Coordinates of C-alpha atoms and ligand atoms in Angstrom, one line a residue:
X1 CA 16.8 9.4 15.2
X2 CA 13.5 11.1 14.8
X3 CA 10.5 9.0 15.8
X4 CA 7.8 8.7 13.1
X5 CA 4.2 8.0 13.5
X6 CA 3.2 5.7 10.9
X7 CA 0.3 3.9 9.9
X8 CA 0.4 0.7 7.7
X9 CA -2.8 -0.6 6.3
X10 CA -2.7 -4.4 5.6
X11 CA -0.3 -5.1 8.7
X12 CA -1.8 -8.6 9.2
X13 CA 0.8 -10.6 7.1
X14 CA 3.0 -10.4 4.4
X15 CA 4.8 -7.1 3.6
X16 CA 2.4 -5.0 6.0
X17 CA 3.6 -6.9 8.6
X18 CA 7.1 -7.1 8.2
X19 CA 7.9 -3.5 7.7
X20 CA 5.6 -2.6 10.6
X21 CA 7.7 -5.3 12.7
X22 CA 11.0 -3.6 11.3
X23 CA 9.7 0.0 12.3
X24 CA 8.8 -1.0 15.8
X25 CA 12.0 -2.8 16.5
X26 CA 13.8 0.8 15.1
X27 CA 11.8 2.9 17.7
X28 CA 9.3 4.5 15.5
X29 CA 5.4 4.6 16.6
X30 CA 3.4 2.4 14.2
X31 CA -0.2 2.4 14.1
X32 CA -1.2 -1.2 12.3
X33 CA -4.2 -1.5 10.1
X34 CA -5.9 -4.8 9.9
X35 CA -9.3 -6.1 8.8
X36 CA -9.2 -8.5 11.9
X37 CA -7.6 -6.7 14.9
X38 CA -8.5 -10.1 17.4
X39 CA -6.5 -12.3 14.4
X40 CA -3.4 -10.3 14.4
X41 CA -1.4 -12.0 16.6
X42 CA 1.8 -11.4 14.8
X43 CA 1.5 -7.6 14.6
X44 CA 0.3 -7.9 18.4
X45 CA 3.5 -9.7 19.2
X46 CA 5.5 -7.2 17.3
X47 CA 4.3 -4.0 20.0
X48 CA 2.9 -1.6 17.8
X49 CA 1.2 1.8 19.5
X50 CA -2.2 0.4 18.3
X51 CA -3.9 -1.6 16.4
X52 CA -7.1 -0.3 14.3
X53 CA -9.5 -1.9 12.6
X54 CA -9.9 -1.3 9.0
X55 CA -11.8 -2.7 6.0
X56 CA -10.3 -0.6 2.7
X57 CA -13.0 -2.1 0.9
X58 CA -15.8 -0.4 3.3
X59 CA -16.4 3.3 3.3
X60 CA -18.0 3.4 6.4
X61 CA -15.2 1.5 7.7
X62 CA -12.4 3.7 6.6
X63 CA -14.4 6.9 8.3
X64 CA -14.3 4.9 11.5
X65 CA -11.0 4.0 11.1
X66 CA -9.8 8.0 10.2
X67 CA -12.0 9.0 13.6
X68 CA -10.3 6.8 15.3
X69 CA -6.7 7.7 14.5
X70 CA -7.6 11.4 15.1
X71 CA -9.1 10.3 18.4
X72 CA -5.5 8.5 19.2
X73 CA -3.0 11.1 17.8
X74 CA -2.6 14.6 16.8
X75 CA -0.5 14.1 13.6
X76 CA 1.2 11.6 11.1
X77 CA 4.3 11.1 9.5
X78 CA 3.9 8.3 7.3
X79 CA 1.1 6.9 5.8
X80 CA 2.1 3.0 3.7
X81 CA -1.3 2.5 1.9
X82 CA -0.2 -1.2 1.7
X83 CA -3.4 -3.2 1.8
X84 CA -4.2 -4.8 -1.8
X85 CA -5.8 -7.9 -3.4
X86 CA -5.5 -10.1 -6.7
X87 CA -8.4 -11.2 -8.3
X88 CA -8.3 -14.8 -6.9
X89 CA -9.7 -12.5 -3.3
X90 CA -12.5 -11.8 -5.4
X91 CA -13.1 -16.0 -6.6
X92 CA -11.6 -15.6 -10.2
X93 CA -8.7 -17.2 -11.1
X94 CA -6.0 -14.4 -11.7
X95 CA -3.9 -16.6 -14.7
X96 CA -7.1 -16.8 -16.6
X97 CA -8.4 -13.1 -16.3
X98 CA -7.4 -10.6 -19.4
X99 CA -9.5 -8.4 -21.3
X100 CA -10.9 -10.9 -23.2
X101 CA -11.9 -13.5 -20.2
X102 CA -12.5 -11.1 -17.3
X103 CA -16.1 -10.2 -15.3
X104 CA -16.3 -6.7 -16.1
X105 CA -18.1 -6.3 -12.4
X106 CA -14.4 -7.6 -11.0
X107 CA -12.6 -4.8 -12.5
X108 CA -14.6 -2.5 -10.7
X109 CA -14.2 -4.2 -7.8
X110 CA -10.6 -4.2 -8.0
X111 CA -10.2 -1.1 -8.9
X112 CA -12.9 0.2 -5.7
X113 CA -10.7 -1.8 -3.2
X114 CA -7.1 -1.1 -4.2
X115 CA -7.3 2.3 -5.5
X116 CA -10.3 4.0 -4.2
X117 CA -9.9 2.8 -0.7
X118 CA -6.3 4.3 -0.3
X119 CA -7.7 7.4 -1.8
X120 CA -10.1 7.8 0.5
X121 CA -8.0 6.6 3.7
X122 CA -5.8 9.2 2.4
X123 CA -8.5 11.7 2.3
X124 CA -9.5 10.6 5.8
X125 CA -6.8 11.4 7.4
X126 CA -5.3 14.6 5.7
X127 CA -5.5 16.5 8.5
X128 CA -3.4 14.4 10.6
X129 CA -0.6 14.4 7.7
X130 CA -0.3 18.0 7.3
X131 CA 0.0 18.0 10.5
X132 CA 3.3 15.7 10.5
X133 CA 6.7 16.4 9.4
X134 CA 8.3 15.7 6.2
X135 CA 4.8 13.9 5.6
X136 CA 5.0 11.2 2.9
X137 CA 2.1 9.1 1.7
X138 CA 3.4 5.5 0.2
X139 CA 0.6 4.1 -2.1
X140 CA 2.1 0.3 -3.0
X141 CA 1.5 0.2 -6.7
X142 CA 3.0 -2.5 -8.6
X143 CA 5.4 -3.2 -11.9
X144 CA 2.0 -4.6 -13.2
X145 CA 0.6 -1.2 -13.1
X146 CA 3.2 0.2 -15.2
X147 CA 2.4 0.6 -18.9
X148 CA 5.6 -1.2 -20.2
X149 CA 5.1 -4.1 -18.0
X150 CA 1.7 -4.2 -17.4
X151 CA 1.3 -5.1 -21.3
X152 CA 4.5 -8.0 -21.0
X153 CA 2.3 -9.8 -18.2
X154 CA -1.6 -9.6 -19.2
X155 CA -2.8 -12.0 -16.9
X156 CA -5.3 -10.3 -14.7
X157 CA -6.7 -7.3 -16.4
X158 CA -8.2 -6.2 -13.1
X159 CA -5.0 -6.0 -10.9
X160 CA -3.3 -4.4 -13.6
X161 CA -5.6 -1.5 -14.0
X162 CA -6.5 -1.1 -10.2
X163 CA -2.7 -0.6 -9.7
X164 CA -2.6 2.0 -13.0
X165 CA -5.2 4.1 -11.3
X166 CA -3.4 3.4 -8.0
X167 CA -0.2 5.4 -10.4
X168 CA -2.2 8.4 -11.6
X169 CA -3.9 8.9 -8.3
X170 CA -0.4 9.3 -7.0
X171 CA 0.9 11.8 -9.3
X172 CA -2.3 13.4 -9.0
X173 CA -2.4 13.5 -5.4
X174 CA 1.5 14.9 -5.7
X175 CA 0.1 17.8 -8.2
X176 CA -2.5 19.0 -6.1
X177 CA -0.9 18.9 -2.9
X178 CA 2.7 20.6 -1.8
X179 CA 2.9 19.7 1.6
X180 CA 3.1 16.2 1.1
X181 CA 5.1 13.9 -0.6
X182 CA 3.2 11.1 -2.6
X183 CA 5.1 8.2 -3.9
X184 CA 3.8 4.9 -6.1
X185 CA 5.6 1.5 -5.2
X186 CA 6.5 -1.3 -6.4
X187 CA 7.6 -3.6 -3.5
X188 CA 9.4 -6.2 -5.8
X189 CA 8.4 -9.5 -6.6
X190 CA 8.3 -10.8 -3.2
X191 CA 7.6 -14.3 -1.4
X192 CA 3.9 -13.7 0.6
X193 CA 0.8 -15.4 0.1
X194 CA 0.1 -12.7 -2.7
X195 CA 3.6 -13.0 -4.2
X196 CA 3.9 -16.7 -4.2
X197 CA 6.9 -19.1 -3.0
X198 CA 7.7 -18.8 -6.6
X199 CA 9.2 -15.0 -6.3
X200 CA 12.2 -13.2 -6.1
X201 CA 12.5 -11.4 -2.9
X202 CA 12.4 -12.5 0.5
X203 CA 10.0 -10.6 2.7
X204 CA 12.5 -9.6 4.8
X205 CA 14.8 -8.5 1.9
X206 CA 12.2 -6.5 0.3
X207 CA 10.1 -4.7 3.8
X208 CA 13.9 -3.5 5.0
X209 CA 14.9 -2.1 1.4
X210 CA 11.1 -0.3 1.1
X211 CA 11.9 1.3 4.2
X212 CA 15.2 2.5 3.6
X213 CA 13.8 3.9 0.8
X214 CA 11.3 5.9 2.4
X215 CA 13.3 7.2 5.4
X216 CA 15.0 9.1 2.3
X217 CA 11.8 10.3 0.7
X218 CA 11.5 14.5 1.0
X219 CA 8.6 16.5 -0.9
X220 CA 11.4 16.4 -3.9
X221 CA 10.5 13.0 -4.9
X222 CA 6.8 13.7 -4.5
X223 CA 4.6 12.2 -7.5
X224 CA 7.5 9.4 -8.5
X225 CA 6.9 5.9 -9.1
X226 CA 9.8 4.2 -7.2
X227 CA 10.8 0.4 -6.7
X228 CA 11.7 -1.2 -3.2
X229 CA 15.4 0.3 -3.9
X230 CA 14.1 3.2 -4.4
X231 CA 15.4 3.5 -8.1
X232 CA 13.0 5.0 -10.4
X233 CA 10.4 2.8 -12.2
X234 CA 8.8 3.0 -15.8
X235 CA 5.5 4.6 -15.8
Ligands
LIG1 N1 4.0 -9.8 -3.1 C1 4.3 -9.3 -4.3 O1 5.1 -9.9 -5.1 C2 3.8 -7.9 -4.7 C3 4.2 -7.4 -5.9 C4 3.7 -6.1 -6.3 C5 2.8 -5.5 -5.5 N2 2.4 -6.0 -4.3 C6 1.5 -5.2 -3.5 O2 2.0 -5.1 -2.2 C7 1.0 -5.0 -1.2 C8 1.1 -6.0 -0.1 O3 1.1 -7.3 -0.7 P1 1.6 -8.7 0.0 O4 2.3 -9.4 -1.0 O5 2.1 -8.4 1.4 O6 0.1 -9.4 0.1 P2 -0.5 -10.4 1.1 O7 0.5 -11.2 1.8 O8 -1.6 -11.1 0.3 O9 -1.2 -9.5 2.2 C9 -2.2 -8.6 1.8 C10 -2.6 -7.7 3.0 O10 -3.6 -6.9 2.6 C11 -4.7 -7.0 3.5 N3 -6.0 -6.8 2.9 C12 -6.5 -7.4 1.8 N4 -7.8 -6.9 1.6 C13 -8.0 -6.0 2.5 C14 -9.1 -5.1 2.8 N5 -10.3 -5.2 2.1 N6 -9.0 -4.3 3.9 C15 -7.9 -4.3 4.7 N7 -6.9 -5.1 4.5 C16 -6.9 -5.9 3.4 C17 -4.6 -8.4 4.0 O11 -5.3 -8.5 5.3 P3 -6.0 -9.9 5.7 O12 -5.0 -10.7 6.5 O13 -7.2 -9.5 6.6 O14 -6.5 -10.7 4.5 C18 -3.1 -8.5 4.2 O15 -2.7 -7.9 5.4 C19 -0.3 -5.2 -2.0 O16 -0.9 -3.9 -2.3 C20 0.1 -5.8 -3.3 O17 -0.8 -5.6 -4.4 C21 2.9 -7.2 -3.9

């Protein structure tokens, strides 16, 4: 088996943190990116090649973060934009937040931190991509981004559209770039803090299908929206 570099933003807990635990224990390098690099205990535990710091809601924060990466290795294989927050991590409560209740100003938000900030993480570090092989950037998405079932579960306007733009940055990114596969996710419905004891998916179940899935991802499926089996979703 190849070794991959990787980098997983969000690697603190949750899905992050499982599929960086799963890549580690298969031999691949992992580079985990956390908000709180003293608080991540379990992603320390796991052995990863480093741990960076990284705020996807701070632009000077993701420019440290890309100069320090470059400083640490000369190219990357994988890049699992992962990071991503409801709007209860911005004080609203996400049941009670569609178009007709929400704070315009938390849209934005929303939108700035799960959309803009992979953008520009993936920006940061294009370089170090085109310098991998078989490069593939994994921008977690979510059903609720999806048009057709975004508009069956209109809870939290803000998620929904962050994740949307999260979908045509992808197939953008895919259109204007050759060299690099770009794929939108949609992890499942899965049991974290974000995801609730009330979901589908174990983490387990759902971090070792998502990486399955993108061991078999080639420039082909560039600009697709997949789910964690890597079956096609609905735009
Ligand atoms: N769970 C689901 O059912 C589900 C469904 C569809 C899509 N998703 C998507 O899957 C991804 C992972 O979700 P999850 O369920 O694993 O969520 P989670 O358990 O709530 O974990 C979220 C992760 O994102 C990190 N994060 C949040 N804001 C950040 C910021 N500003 N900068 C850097 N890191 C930040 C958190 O770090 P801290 O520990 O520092 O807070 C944590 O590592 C998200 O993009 C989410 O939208 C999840």
């Amino acid at each position: 088996m190849t070794k991959k570099r990787i980098v997983i933003t969000g690697s603190s807990r949750g899905i992050g943190l499982e599929m960086a635990k799963i890549l580690i224990g298969q031999g691949h390098i992992v580079y985990g990116a956390v908000r709180n690099p003293e608080g991540a205990s379990d992603l320390q535990a796991a052995g990863p090649a480093g741990i960076l710091k990284l705020d996807i809601g701070d632009e000077e924060s993701i420019n440290n973060f890309c100069e320090e990466l470059a400083g640490t290795t000369d190219s990357l294989d994988i890049l699992v934009n992962n990071a991503g927050i409801t709007s209860n991590d911005l004080g609203a409560d996400r049941r009670q937040c569609n178009p007709w209740q929400i704070d315009p100003g938390t849209v934005l938000e929303e939108t700035r931190i799960n959309a803009l900030g992979p953008m520009m993480i993936t920006r940061g570090l294009i370089e170090l991509l085109e310098a991998g092989e078989n490069p593939v950037v994994l921008n977690t998405s979510s059903q609720l981004g999806s048009m057709v079932v975004g508009a069956l579960m209109p809870f939290d306007v803000a998620y929904n559209v962050s994740k949307a733009a999260v979908n045509m940055i992808t197939v953008m990114s895919a259109s204007t770039n050759k060299n690099i596969a770009f794929v939108a996710l949609h992890p499942g419905w899965v049991k974290t803090d974000m995801g609730t004891e009330a979901a589908e998916l174990e983490v387990p179940e759902a971090a070792g299908a998502i990486i399955d899935s993108l061991m078999s991802l080639t420039i082909e499926d560039s600009g697709r929206f997949i789910r964690w089996d890597g079956t096609d979703h609905p735009w």
